[in-house]
Coordinates of C-alpha atoms in Angstrom, one line a residue:
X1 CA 7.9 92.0 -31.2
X2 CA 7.3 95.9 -31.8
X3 CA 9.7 98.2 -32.4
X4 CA 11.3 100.4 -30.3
X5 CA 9.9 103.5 -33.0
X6 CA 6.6 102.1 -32.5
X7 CA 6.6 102.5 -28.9
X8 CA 7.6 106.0 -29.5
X9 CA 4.7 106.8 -31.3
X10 CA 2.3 105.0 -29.5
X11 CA 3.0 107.1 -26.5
X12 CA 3.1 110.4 -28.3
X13 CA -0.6 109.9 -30.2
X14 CA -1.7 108.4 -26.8
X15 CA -1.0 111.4 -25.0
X16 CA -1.8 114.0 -27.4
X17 CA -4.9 112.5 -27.7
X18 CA -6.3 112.1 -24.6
X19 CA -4.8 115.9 -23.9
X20 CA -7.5 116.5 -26.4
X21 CA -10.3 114.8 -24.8
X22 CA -9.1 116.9 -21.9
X23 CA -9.4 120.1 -23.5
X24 CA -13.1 119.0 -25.0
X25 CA -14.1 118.4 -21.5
X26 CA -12.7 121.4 -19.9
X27 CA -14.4 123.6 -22.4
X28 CA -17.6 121.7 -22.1
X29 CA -18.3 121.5 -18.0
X30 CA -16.6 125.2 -17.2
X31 CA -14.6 125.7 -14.2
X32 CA -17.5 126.2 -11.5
X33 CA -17.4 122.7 -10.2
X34 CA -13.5 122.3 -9.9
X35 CA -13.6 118.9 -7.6
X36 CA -16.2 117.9 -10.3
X37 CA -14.2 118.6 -13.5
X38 CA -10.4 117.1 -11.3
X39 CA -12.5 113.8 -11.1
X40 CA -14.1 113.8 -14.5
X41 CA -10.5 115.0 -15.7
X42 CA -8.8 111.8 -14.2
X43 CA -11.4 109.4 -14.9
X44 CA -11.9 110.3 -18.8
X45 CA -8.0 110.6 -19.3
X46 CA -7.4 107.2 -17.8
X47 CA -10.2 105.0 -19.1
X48 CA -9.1 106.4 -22.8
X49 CA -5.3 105.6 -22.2
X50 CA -5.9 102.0 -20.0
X51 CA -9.0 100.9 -23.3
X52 CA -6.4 102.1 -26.2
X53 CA -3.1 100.6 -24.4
X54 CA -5.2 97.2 -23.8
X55 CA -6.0 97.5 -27.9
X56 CA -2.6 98.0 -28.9
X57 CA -0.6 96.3 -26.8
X58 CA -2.7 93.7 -25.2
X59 CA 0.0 91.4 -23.8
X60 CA 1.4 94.2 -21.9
X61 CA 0.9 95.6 -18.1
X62 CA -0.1 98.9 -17.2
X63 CA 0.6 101.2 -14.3
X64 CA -1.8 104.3 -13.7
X65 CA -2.1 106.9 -10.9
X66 CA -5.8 106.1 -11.6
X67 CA -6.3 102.5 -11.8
X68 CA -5.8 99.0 -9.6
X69 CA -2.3 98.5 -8.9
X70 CA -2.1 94.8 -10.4
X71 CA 1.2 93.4 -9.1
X72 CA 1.2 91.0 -12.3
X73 CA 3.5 94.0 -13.6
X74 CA 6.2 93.1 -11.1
X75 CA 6.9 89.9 -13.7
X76 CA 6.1 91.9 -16.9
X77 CA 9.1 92.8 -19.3
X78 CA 7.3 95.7 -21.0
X79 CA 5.0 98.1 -18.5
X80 CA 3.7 101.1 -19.1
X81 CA 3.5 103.7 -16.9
X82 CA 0.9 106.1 -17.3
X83 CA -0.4 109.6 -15.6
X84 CA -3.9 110.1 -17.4
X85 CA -3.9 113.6 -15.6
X86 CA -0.7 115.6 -14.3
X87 CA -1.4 119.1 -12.3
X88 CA -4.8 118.1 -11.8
X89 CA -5.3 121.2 -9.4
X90 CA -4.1 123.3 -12.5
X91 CA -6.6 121.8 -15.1
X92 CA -9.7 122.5 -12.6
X93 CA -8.3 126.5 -12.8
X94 CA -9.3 128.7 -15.9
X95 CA -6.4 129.7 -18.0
X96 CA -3.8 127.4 -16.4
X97 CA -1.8 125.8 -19.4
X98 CA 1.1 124.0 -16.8
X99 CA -1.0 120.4 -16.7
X100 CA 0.0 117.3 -18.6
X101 CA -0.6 113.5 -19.8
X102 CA 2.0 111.2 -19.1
X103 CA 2.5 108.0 -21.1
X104 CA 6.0 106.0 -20.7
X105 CA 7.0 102.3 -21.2
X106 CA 9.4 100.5 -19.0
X107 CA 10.7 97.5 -20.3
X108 CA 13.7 95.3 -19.3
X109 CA 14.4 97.0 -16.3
X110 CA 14.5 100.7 -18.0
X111 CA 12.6 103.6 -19.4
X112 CA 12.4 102.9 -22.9
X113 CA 10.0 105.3 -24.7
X114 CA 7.8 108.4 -23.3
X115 CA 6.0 111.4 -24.1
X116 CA 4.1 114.5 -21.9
X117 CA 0.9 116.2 -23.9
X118 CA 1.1 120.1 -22.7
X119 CA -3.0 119.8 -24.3
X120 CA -3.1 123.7 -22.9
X121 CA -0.1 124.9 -24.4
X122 CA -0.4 122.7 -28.0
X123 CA 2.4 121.0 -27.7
X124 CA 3.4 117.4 -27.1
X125 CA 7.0 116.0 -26.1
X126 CA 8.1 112.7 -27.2
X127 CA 10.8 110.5 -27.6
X128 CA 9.8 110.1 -31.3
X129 CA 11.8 113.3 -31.8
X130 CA 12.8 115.0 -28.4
X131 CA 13.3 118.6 -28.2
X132 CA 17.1 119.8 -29.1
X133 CA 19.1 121.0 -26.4
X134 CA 21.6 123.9 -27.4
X135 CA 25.2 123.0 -26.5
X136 CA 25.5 125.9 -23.9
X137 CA 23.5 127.6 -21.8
X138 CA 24.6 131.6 -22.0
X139 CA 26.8 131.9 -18.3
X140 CA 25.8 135.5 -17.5
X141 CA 21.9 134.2 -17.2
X142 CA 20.9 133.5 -13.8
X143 CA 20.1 130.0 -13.0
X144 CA 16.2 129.2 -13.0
X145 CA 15.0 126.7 -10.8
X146 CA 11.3 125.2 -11.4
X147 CA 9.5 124.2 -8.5
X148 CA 5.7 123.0 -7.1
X149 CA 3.6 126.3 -7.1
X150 CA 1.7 125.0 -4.2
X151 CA 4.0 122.6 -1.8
X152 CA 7.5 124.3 -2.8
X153 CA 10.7 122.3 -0.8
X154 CA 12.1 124.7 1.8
X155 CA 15.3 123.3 0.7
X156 CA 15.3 124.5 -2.6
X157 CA 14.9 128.1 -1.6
X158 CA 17.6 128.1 0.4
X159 CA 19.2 126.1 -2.9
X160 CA 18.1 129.1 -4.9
X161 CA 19.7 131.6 -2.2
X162 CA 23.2 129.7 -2.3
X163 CA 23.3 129.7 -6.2
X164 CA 21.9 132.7 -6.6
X165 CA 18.8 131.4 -8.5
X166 CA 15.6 132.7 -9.7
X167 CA 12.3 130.8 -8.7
X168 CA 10.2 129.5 -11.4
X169 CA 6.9 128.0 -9.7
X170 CA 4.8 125.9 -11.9
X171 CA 1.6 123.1 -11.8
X172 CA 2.6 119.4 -13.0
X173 CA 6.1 117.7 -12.9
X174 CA 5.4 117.2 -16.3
X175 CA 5.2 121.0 -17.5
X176 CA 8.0 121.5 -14.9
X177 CA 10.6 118.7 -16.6
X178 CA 9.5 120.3 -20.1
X179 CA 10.4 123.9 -18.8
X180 CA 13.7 122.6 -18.5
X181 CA 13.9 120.6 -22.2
X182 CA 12.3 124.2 -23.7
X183 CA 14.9 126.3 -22.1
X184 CA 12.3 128.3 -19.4
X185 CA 13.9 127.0 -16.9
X186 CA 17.7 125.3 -16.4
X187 CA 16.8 123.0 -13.0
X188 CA 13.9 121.1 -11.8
X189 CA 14.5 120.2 -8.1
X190 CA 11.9 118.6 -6.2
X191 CA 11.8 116.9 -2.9
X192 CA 8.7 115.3 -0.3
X193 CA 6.7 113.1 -2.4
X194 CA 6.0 111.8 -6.0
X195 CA 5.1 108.3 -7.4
X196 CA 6.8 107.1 -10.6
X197 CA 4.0 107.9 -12.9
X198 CA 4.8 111.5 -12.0
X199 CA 8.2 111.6 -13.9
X200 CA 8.9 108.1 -15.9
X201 CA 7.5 109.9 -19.0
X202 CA 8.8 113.4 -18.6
X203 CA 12.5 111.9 -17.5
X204 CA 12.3 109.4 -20.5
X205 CA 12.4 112.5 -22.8
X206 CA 14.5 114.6 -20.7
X207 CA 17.0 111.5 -21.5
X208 CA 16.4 111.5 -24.8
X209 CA 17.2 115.2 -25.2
X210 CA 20.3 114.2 -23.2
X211 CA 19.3 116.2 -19.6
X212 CA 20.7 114.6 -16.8
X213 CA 17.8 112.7 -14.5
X214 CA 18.4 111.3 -11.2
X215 CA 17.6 111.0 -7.6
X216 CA 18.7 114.5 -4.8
X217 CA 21.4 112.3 -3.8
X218 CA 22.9 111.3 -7.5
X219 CA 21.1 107.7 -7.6
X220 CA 19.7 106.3 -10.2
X221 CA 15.5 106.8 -10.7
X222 CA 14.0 103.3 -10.6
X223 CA 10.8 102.6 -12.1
X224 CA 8.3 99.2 -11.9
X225 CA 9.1 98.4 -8.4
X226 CA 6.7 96.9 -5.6
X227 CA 6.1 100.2 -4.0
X228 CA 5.9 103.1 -6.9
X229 CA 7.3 105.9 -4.0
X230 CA 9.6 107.7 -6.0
X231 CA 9.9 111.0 -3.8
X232 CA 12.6 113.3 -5.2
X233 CA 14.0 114.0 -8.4
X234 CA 17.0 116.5 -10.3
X235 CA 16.4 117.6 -13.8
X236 CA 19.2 119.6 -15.3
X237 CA 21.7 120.6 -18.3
X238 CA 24.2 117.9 -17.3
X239 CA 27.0 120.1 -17.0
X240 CA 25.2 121.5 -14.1
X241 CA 24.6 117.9 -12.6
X242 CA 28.1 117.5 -10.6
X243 CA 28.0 121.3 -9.2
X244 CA 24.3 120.6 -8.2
X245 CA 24.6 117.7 -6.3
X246 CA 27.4 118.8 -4.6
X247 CA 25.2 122.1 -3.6
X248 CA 22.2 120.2 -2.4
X249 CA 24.5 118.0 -0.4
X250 CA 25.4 120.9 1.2
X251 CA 22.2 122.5 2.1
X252 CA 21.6 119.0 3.9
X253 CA 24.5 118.9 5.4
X254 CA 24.0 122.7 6.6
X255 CA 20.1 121.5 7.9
X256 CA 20.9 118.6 9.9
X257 CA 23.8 120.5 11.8
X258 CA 20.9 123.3 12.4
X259 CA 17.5 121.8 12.1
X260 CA 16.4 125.3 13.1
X261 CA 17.4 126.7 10.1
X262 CA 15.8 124.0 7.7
X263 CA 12.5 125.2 9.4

């Protein structure tokens, strides 16, 4: 059986290391051709993660945004779930740095090691050692709320309005959920559509740093089921967790009395 550090380290060299290949092949095709270089981008990233994970941990499944869905994971103890290419939109734009790798493993029903490659900002984020979170955040600064650059939530505006937050738009989920473990932001909110390979490695080391991580409505995430929808997502310091909840409960509560005002 491997250990649990060797997991950790697996998924940190993984993903730094196809972040590399990344870089290499964003410096050597340009940004002219931005469909071109997104579908190079994915295909590279995957194929290096899906060859090295079947080397070094043959007897284990995989799930990838990329690849074939093989439902063999359903029954597999240890899975690992994998997004060769986070903020894909972001990587095809010249001097973008908020795109990502994702490499986590599930096993026995939870996440159990992770790491996001930032390839365009030099860092990586891992479980191995995750990032230290100071004990409080200063309570004059304003709240900052990371959300999609492109596909914002109308909820979480009027979220920002009610708290009194600042807006910090941003690329991947990825770069997003490490805004909030590097102290650029303080919440990631995001609601309308992910799949679990857009947060199992980023909330593995957001629960490692010891962020709270769960669904809009205070469930638990879930990860390796039969249909990978996972569609919203809170990321914060957890002293913030009970007042958020209770805040975005609100704003839904406020939205279906007025569905005019929701927009």
């Amino acid at each position: 059986m491997s250990s649990i550090r060797n997991d950790h380290e697996v998924a940190r060299d993984l993903a730094t290391e196809a972040g590399q290949q990344l870089l290499r092949l964003r410096a050597r095709q340009g940004f002219d051709e931005p469909e071109v270089l997104r579908t190079l981008g994915d295909r590279t990233s995957h194929e290096f993660l899906f060859s090295a994970l079947g080397r070094l941990r043959p007897s284990d499944a995989v799930l990838s945004e990329e690849g074939i869905d093989d439902k063999a994971r359903l029954t597999a103890r240890r899975v690992w779930i994998i997004d060769p290419l986070d903020g894909t939109r972001e990587f095809s734009e010249s001097g973008r740095t908020d795109w990502a790798v994702h490499v986590a493993l599930w096993e026995n029903g939870e996440l159990a090691a992770g790491a996001v490659a930032l390839p365009a900002q030099g860092s990586t984020v891992s479980t191995v050692d995750p990032p230290w979170l100071p004990p409080e955040r200063p309570t004059e600064q304003r709240l900052r709320i990371t959300t999609s650059r492109t596909r914002p939530p109308e909820f979480v505006q009027r979220l920002a309005t009610q708290l009194g937050a600042e807006i910090v738009p941003m690329g991947s989920a990825g770069a997003k959920i490490c805004a909030v473990l590097l102290g650029i932001a303080d919440i990631y909110v995001h609601a309308g559509g992910q799949y679990e390979w857009d947060s199992a490695a980023p909330v593995a080391v957001a629960r490692a740093a010891g962020l709270h991580a769960s669904r809009i409505d205070g469930s638990e995430l879930r990860y390796n089921r039969t249909n990978p929808s996972l569609p919203d997502i809170l990321v914060c310091r957890p002293e913030l967790s009970n007042m958020l909840l209770a805040s975005i409960r609100g704003v839904a509560e406020r939205d279906s009395a007025d569905p005019h005002a929701a927009g």
